[in-house]
Tab-separated table of C-alpha atoms in Angstrom:
chain	number	residue	atom	x	y	z
A	1	MET	CA	-6.101	-15.435	-11.673
A	2	SER	CA	-2.453	-16.384	-11.587
A	3	ALA	CA	-0.848	-13.968	-14.016
A	4	ILE	CA	-1.333	-10.374	-15.013
A	5	PRO	CA	-3.486	-10.045	-18.119
A	6	SER	CA	-1.593	-9.093	-21.312
A	7	PHE	CA	-3.744	-5.976	-21.850
A	8	LEU	CA	-3.320	-2.558	-20.337
A	9	PRO	CA	-6.107	-0.579	-18.636
A	10	SER	CA	-8.519	1.048	-21.092
A	11	THR	CA	-7.530	4.395	-22.463
A	12	SER	CA	-10.360	6.031	-20.489
A	13	SER	CA	-9.113	4.686	-17.092
A	14	VAL	CA	-6.620	6.480	-14.968
A	15	ILE	CA	-6.029	3.923	-12.161
A	16	ALA	CA	-5.133	0.240	-12.422
A	17	ILE	CA	-5.731	-2.133	-9.529
A	18	LEU	CA	-3.353	-5.104	-9.301
A	19	GLY	CA	-3.342	-7.981	-6.876
A	20	ALA	CA	0.033	-9.427	-5.751
A	21	ASN	CA	-0.282	-12.905	-4.361
A	22	VAL	CA	2.905	-12.943	-2.251
A	23	ASP	CA	3.744	-14.385	1.159
A	24	ALA	CA	6.946	-16.300	0.507
A	25	ASN	CA	8.972	-13.397	1.910
A	26	SER	CA	7.150	-13.302	5.248
A	27	SER	CA	9.197	-13.797	8.380
A	28	TYR	CA	6.571	-15.296	10.770
A	29	LEU	CA	3.325	-16.520	9.165
A	30	THR	CA	2.170	-17.162	5.648
A	31	GLY	CA	-1.397	-16.441	4.435
A	32	THR	CA	-1.053	-12.938	2.952
A	33	ALA	CA	-0.983	-14.344	-0.563
A	34	ALA	CA	-4.758	-14.988	-0.305
A	35	ALA	CA	-5.477	-11.344	0.650
A	36	PRO	CA	-6.040	-9.607	-2.741
A	37	ASP	CA	-9.283	-11.387	-3.551
A	38	VAL	CA	-10.452	-11.162	0.090
A	39	ILE	CA	-9.993	-7.393	-0.058
A	40	ARG	CA	-11.933	-7.261	-3.335
A	41	ALA	CA	-14.768	-9.305	-1.807
A	42	ALA	CA	-14.924	-6.821	1.126
A	43	PHE	CA	-14.753	-3.879	-1.292
A	44	HIS	CA	-17.864	-5.210	-3.037
A	45	SER	CA	-19.598	-6.437	0.068
A	46	ASP	CA	-23.372	-5.822	0.462
A	47	SER	CA	-22.671	-4.540	4.009
A	48	ALA	CA	-21.140	-1.353	2.708
A	49	ASN	CA	-21.275	0.754	-0.462
A	50	GLY	CA	-18.775	1.714	-3.102
A	51	PHE	CA	-18.437	5.415	-2.245
A	52	SER	CA	-15.514	7.151	-0.696
A	53	GLU	CA	-16.232	9.484	2.278
A	54	SER	CA	-15.813	12.412	-0.147
A	55	GLY	CA	-18.681	11.016	-2.248
A	56	VAL	CA	-16.782	9.430	-5.146
A	57	ASP	CA	-18.425	6.374	-6.670
A	58	LEU	CA	-15.711	3.800	-6.845
A	59	MET	CA	-17.694	0.692	-7.634
A	60	HIS	CA	-18.907	1.672	-11.068
A	61	ASN	CA	-16.223	4.030	-12.155
A	62	PRO	CA	-14.839	3.897	-15.730
A	63	LEU	CA	-11.654	5.598	-14.489
A	64	ILE	CA	-10.699	2.452	-12.495
A	65	THR	CA	-9.662	-0.834	-14.005
A	66	ASP	CA	-9.028	-4.042	-12.023
A	67	MET	CA	-6.297	-5.949	-13.883
A	68	GLY	CA	-6.482	-9.133	-11.807
A	69	ASN	CA	-3.641	-10.810	-9.882
A	70	LEU	CA	0.007	-11.374	-10.438
A	71	VAL	CA	1.990	-14.184	-8.787
A	72	PRO	CA	5.676	-13.314	-9.116
A	73	SER	CA	7.904	-16.241	-9.987
A	74	SER	CA	11.151	-15.174	-8.323
A	75	ALA	CA	12.324	-13.733	-5.026
A	76	SER	CA	13.240	-10.400	-6.634
A	77	MET	CA	9.685	-10.213	-8.096
A	78	SER	CA	10.922	-8.583	-11.302
A	79	SER	CA	7.481	-9.157	-12.900
A	80	LEU	CA	5.969	-6.731	-10.403
A	81	SER	CA	8.529	-4.111	-11.278
A	82	ALA	CA	7.804	-4.621	-15.016
A	83	ALA	CA	4.019	-4.371	-14.405
A	84	ALA	CA	4.351	-1.163	-12.376
A	85	GLN	CA	6.694	0.345	-14.924
A	86	THR	CA	4.358	-0.441	-17.810
A	87	ILE	CA	1.271	0.963	-16.053
A	88	ILE	CA	2.990	4.224	-14.951
A	89	ALA	CA	4.626	4.633	-18.357
A	90	HIS	CA	1.154	4.614	-19.939
A	91	ASP	CA	0.160	7.571	-17.751
A	92	LYS	CA	-1.906	5.452	-15.371
A	93	ARG	CA	-1.792	5.283	-11.574
A	94	LEU	CA	-1.381	2.044	-9.680
A	95	LEU	CA	-2.975	0.641	-6.553
A	96	THR	CA	-1.704	-2.823	-5.554
A	97	LEU	CA	-3.327	-5.191	-3.065
A	98	GLY	CA	-0.834	-7.445	-1.233
A	99	GLY	CA	0.497	-9.735	-0.303
A	100	ASP	CA	3.217	-9.170	2.214
A	101	HIS	CA	5.251	-6.012	2.407
A	102	SER	CA	8.077	-7.290	0.300
A	103	ILE	CA	6.102	-6.267	-2.778
A	104	THR	CA	6.716	-2.634	-2.189
A	105	TYR	CA	10.437	-2.704	-3.182
A	106	PRO	CA	9.860	-4.071	-6.729
A	107	LEU	CA	6.784	-1.847	-7.223
A	108	VAL	CA	8.713	1.275	-6.260
A	109	LYS	CA	11.514	0.205	-8.528
A	110	GLY	CA	9.148	-0.010	-11.487
A	111	VAL	CA	7.423	3.301	-10.648
A	112	ARG	CA	10.760	4.991	-10.342
A	113	ARG	CA	11.924	3.729	-13.745
A	114	ALA	CA	8.833	4.933	-15.441
A	115	LEU	CA	9.051	8.388	-13.814
A	116	CYS	CA	12.713	8.761	-14.622
A	117	ALA	CA	12.037	7.858	-18.278
A	118	ARG	CA	9.805	10.948	-18.508
A	119	GLY	CA	12.298	13.205	-16.729
A	120	GLU	CA	10.760	13.078	-13.201
A	121	THR	CA	13.548	12.408	-10.714
A	122	ARG	CA	11.412	12.833	-7.554
A	123	LEU	CA	9.557	10.048	-5.802
A	124	ASN	CA	8.345	10.451	-2.211
A	125	ILE	CA	7.160	7.527	-0.072
A	126	LEU	CA	4.626	7.769	2.735
A	127	HIS	CA	4.944	4.587	4.724
A	128	LEU	CA	2.365	3.671	7.404
A	129	ASP	CA	3.563	0.642	9.476
A	130	ALA	CA	4.214	-0.725	12.958
A	131	HIS	CA	7.672	-1.707	11.603
A	132	SER	CA	10.298	0.310	9.777
A	133	ASP	CA	11.239	-2.585	7.456
A	134	LEU	CA	14.773	-1.195	7.251
A	135	TYR	CA	16.736	-4.361	8.154
A	136	GLU	CA	19.978	-4.365	6.101
A	137	TYR	CA	20.450	-8.101	6.538
A	138	ASP	CA	18.289	-11.237	6.244
A	139	ILE	CA	16.711	-11.568	9.713
A	140	LEU	CA	15.790	-15.159	9.015
A	141	ASN	CA	19.282	-16.197	7.915
A	142	GLN	CA	17.817	-17.740	4.774
A	143	ASN	CA	19.868	-15.677	2.302
A	144	ASN	CA	16.773	-13.674	1.339
A	145	ARG	CA	17.473	-9.959	1.043
A	146	TYR	CA	13.967	-9.375	-0.236
A	147	SER	CA	11.968	-10.330	2.850
A	148	HIS	CA	9.159	-8.165	4.161
A	149	ALA	CA	11.528	-6.909	6.896
A	150	SER	CA	13.801	-5.211	4.323
A	151	PRO	CA	11.979	-3.492	1.434
A	152	PHE	CA	12.911	0.042	2.537
A	153	ALA	CA	16.513	-0.896	3.069
A	154	ARG	CA	16.690	-2.048	-0.565
A	155	ILE	CA	14.782	1.104	-1.747
A	156	LEU	CA	17.171	3.427	0.116
A	157	GLU	CA	20.300	1.552	-0.875
A	158	GLU	CA	19.379	1.886	-4.555
A	159	GLY	CA	18.349	5.556	-4.290
A	160	LEU	CA	14.824	4.809	-5.453
A	161	CYS	CA	13.163	7.539	-3.487
A	162	SER	CA	13.901	11.139	-2.749
A	163	ARG	CA	12.120	11.230	0.614
A	164	LEU	CA	10.847	8.523	2.968
A	165	VAL	CA	8.365	9.434	5.691
A	166	GLN	CA	7.425	6.647	8.121
A	167	VAL	CA	4.336	6.945	10.371
A	168	GLY	CA	3.197	4.648	13.204
A	169	VAL	CA	6.463	2.769	13.829
A	170	ARG	CA	6.711	1.274	17.298
A	171	THR	CA	9.285	-1.570	16.960
A	172	HIS	CA	12.617	0.123	16.289
A	173	THR	CA	15.773	-1.718	17.236
A	174	GLN	CA	19.244	-0.136	17.518
A	175	HIS	CA	19.934	-1.382	14.005
A	176	THR	CA	16.821	0.097	12.381
A	177	ARG	CA	17.272	3.332	14.280
A	178	ALA	CA	20.843	3.561	12.843
A	179	GLN	CA	19.455	2.817	9.368
A	180	ALA	CA	16.834	5.517	9.711
A	181	ALA	CA	19.462	8.046	10.765
A	182	ALA	CA	21.933	7.035	8.028
A	183	TYR	CA	19.359	7.505	5.330
A	184	ALA	CA	17.674	10.588	6.864
A	185	VAL	CA	14.289	8.860	7.131
A	186	GLU	CA	11.558	11.125	8.651
A	187	THR	CA	9.899	9.170	11.403
A	188	HIS	CA	6.646	9.919	13.167
A	189	ASP	CA	6.723	7.031	15.698
A	190	MET	CA	3.989	6.176	18.100
A	191	ARG	CA	5.728	7.695	21.116
A	192	SER	CA	5.827	11.035	19.329
A	193	ILE	CA	2.249	11.044	18.145
A	194	SER	CA	-0.499	12.678	20.221
A	195	SER	CA	-4.190	13.182	19.575
A	196	SER	CA	-3.715	16.921	19.566
A	197	SER	CA	-1.181	16.782	16.781
A	198	TRP	CA	-2.966	14.280	14.584
A	199	PRO	CA	-2.893	13.997	11.647
A	200	PRO	CA	0.628	15.271	11.078
A	201	LYS	CA	0.834	18.126	8.545
A	202	LEU	CA	2.637	16.418	5.735
A	203	SER	CA	3.278	17.944	2.356
A	204	PHE	CA	5.212	16.378	-0.577
A	205	ASP	CA	6.881	17.964	-3.577
A	206	GLY	CA	6.526	15.634	-6.518
A	207	PRO	CA	4.907	12.186	-6.951
A	208	VAL	CA	4.009	10.242	-3.830
A	209	TYR	CA	3.878	6.474	-3.286
A	210	VAL	CA	1.699	5.540	-0.318
A	211	THR	CA	2.152	2.189	1.314
A	212	VAL	CA	-0.125	0.999	4.119
A	213	ASP	CA	0.812	-2.001	6.154
A	214	LEU	CA	-2.344	-2.911	8.106
A	215	ASP	CA	-0.378	-3.676	11.278
A	216	VAL	CA	0.152	0.107	11.620
A	217	LEU	CA	-3.318	-0.209	13.197
A	218	ASP	CA	-3.732	-1.388	16.755
A	219	PRO	CA	-4.707	-5.057	16.757
A	220	ALA	CA	-8.042	-4.049	18.209
A	221	PHE	CA	-8.861	-2.490	14.859
A	222	ALA	CA	-7.054	-4.981	12.603
A	223	PRO	CA	-6.717	-8.462	14.152
A	224	GLY	CA	-6.210	-10.095	10.723
A	225	VAL	CA	-2.532	-9.461	10.413
A	226	SER	CA	0.527	-11.727	10.912
A	227	HIS	CA	2.263	-9.518	13.518
A	228	PHE	CA	0.201	-8.169	16.418
A	229	GLU	CA	1.834	-4.980	17.693
A	230	PRO	CA	-0.204	-3.267	20.390
A	231	GLY	CA	-0.287	0.451	20.817
A	232	GLY	CA	-1.062	1.403	17.169
A	233	LEU	CA	-3.259	3.850	15.279
A	234	SER	CA	-7.010	3.657	14.998
A	235	THR	CA	-8.821	3.180	11.661
A	236	ARG	CA	-9.894	6.863	11.817
A	237	ASP	CA	-6.341	7.945	12.365
A	238	VAL	CA	-5.207	6.218	9.185
A	239	LEU	CA	-8.154	7.483	7.145
A	240	SER	CA	-7.531	11.037	8.335
A	241	LEU	CA	-3.911	10.990	7.326
A	242	VAL	CA	-4.725	9.465	3.884
A	243	GLN	CA	-7.360	12.112	3.365
A	244	THR	CA	-5.366	15.195	4.460
A	245	PHE	CA	-1.754	15.013	3.496
A	246	ALA	CA	-0.704	17.192	0.541
A	247	GLY	CA	0.784	15.456	-2.487
A	248	ASP	CA	0.302	13.904	-5.934
A	249	VAL	CA	-0.452	10.204	-5.323
A	250	ILE	CA	0.981	8.304	-8.231
A	251	ALA	CA	0.807	4.789	-6.708
A	252	SER	CA	-0.122	2.971	-3.485
A	253	ASP	CA	-0.408	-0.415	-1.903
A	254	VAL	CA	-2.287	-2.058	0.955
A	255	VAL	CA	-0.391	-4.952	2.422
A	256	GLU	CA	-0.143	-7.620	5.159
A	257	LEU	CA	-3.809	-8.693	5.488
A	258	ASN	CA	-3.708	-12.299	6.676
A	259	PRO	CA	-7.269	-13.636	6.133
A	260	SER	CA	-6.468	-16.766	8.236
A	261	ARG	CA	-6.254	-14.601	11.308
A	262	ASP	CA	-9.217	-12.320	10.699
A	263	VAL	CA	-12.376	-12.385	12.704
A	264	GLY	CA	-16.080	-11.744	12.058
A	265	SER	CA	-16.497	-13.635	8.760
A	266	TYR	CA	-19.203	-15.984	9.977
A	267	GLY	CA	-22.841	-16.339	9.157
A	268	MET	CA	-24.599	-15.570	5.917
A	269	SER	CA	-26.225	-12.431	4.501
A	270	ILE	CA	-29.789	-12.338	3.321
A	271	SER	CA	-28.478	-12.372	-0.251
A	272	GLY	CA	-26.394	-15.448	0.413
A	273	GLU	CA	-23.074	-13.629	0.751
A	274	ALA	CA	-20.416	-14.869	3.209
A	275	PRO	CA	-19.611	-11.834	5.332
A	276	SER	CA	-16.099	-10.355	5.138
A	277	GLY	CA	-13.862	-10.158	8.175
A	278	VAL	CA	-13.181	-7.066	10.247
A	279	THR	CA	-9.704	-6.455	8.871
A	280	ALA	CA	-10.750	-7.194	5.316
A	281	MET	CA	-13.422	-4.488	5.638
A	282	VAL	CA	-10.815	-2.129	7.087
A	283	ALA	CA	-8.465	-2.892	4.190
A	284	ALA	CA	-11.327	-2.255	1.758
A	285	LYS	CA	-12.135	1.023	3.435
A	286	ILE	CA	-8.526	2.249	3.275
A	287	THR	CA	-8.435	1.105	-0.427
A	288	LYS	CA	-11.534	3.203	-1.174
A	289	GLU	CA	-9.957	6.319	0.327
A	290	LEU	CA	-6.668	5.749	-1.404
A	291	LEU	CA	-8.509	5.391	-4.761
A	292	ALA	CA	-10.391	8.655	-4.095
A	293	ARG	CA	-7.061	10.437	-3.367
A	294	MET	CA	-5.558	9.032	-6.545
A	295	LEU	CA	-8.544	10.163	-8.596
A	296	GLU	CA	-8.213	13.607	-6.971
A	297	SER	CA	-4.515	13.731	-7.845
A	298	ALA	CA	-5.193	12.680	-11.449
A	299	GLU	CA	-7.823	15.356	-11.815
A	300	ALA	CA	-5.473	18.027	-10.403
A	301	ALA	CA	-2.698	16.890	-12.725
A	302	THR	CA	-4.992	17.100	-15.739
A	303	SER	CA	-6.192	20.528	-14.714
A	304	SER	CA	-2.617	21.744	-14.298
A	305	SER	CA	-1.494	20.472	-17.659
A	306	THR	CA	-4.567	21.930	-19.357
A	307	SER	CA	-4.005	25.390	-17.828
A	308	THR	CA	-0.311	25.444	-18.984
């Protein structure tokens, strides 16, 4: 699918899934544009099931609609912003499968516009990543301010979030440290994280956008990414954080799976299915837990509005 369908999710659904086939803004390797359908295949793989760890059936759930893929036609990816704005404006929640991390800036912009239109000025971001993605300038010298090294610089420059919390960073430069300090970014970098203090006790006031770059994981757990950065989180670390932080998850994304670098997708299942790679299965697992959190948030919001 090369374009977003012209319809919105059904009135009964509360979450829209959207694929973003983007890798033109990558700084090292391409290949992430193929990831959305690879994650979907892993999500539906016969080797697992469609339930979250909390017992939510995500495979056959009328509250979730998959809207297919969107291939943005410009560097600024305005079509992604428009899609996100439309979905949130119709009181849905959005989970996007990337794609490289450049997609987060236009998605956040669209979510922010929709929230502001209904009088909500708060938008928190929980960002899991090996990299801060705070570069002010184009690190490739290609006159591209929208590369995957810069989405949070653009977000902060435009005041699109009220709070940015970054977890798992282990590649700061002097420039990105200065950027983080200038914009009061809350950082839980790998040097400050210990097993005794994990997961960090995070609580957010107002809507939360969760963005998971798979290279936040140590390469031992997620080899199918473009940038190997040793010393990262485990899969259980990421799942524990997703499951335990306090906040109303309005939107999320899972980015930077590079299927061409993944391992384990060999052989054939007894049903004739080509097995998914290790990192694709990790991405699908994280996607399931994010969907469960978003359904939980939607239920809590409905209960709150009903009681008032």
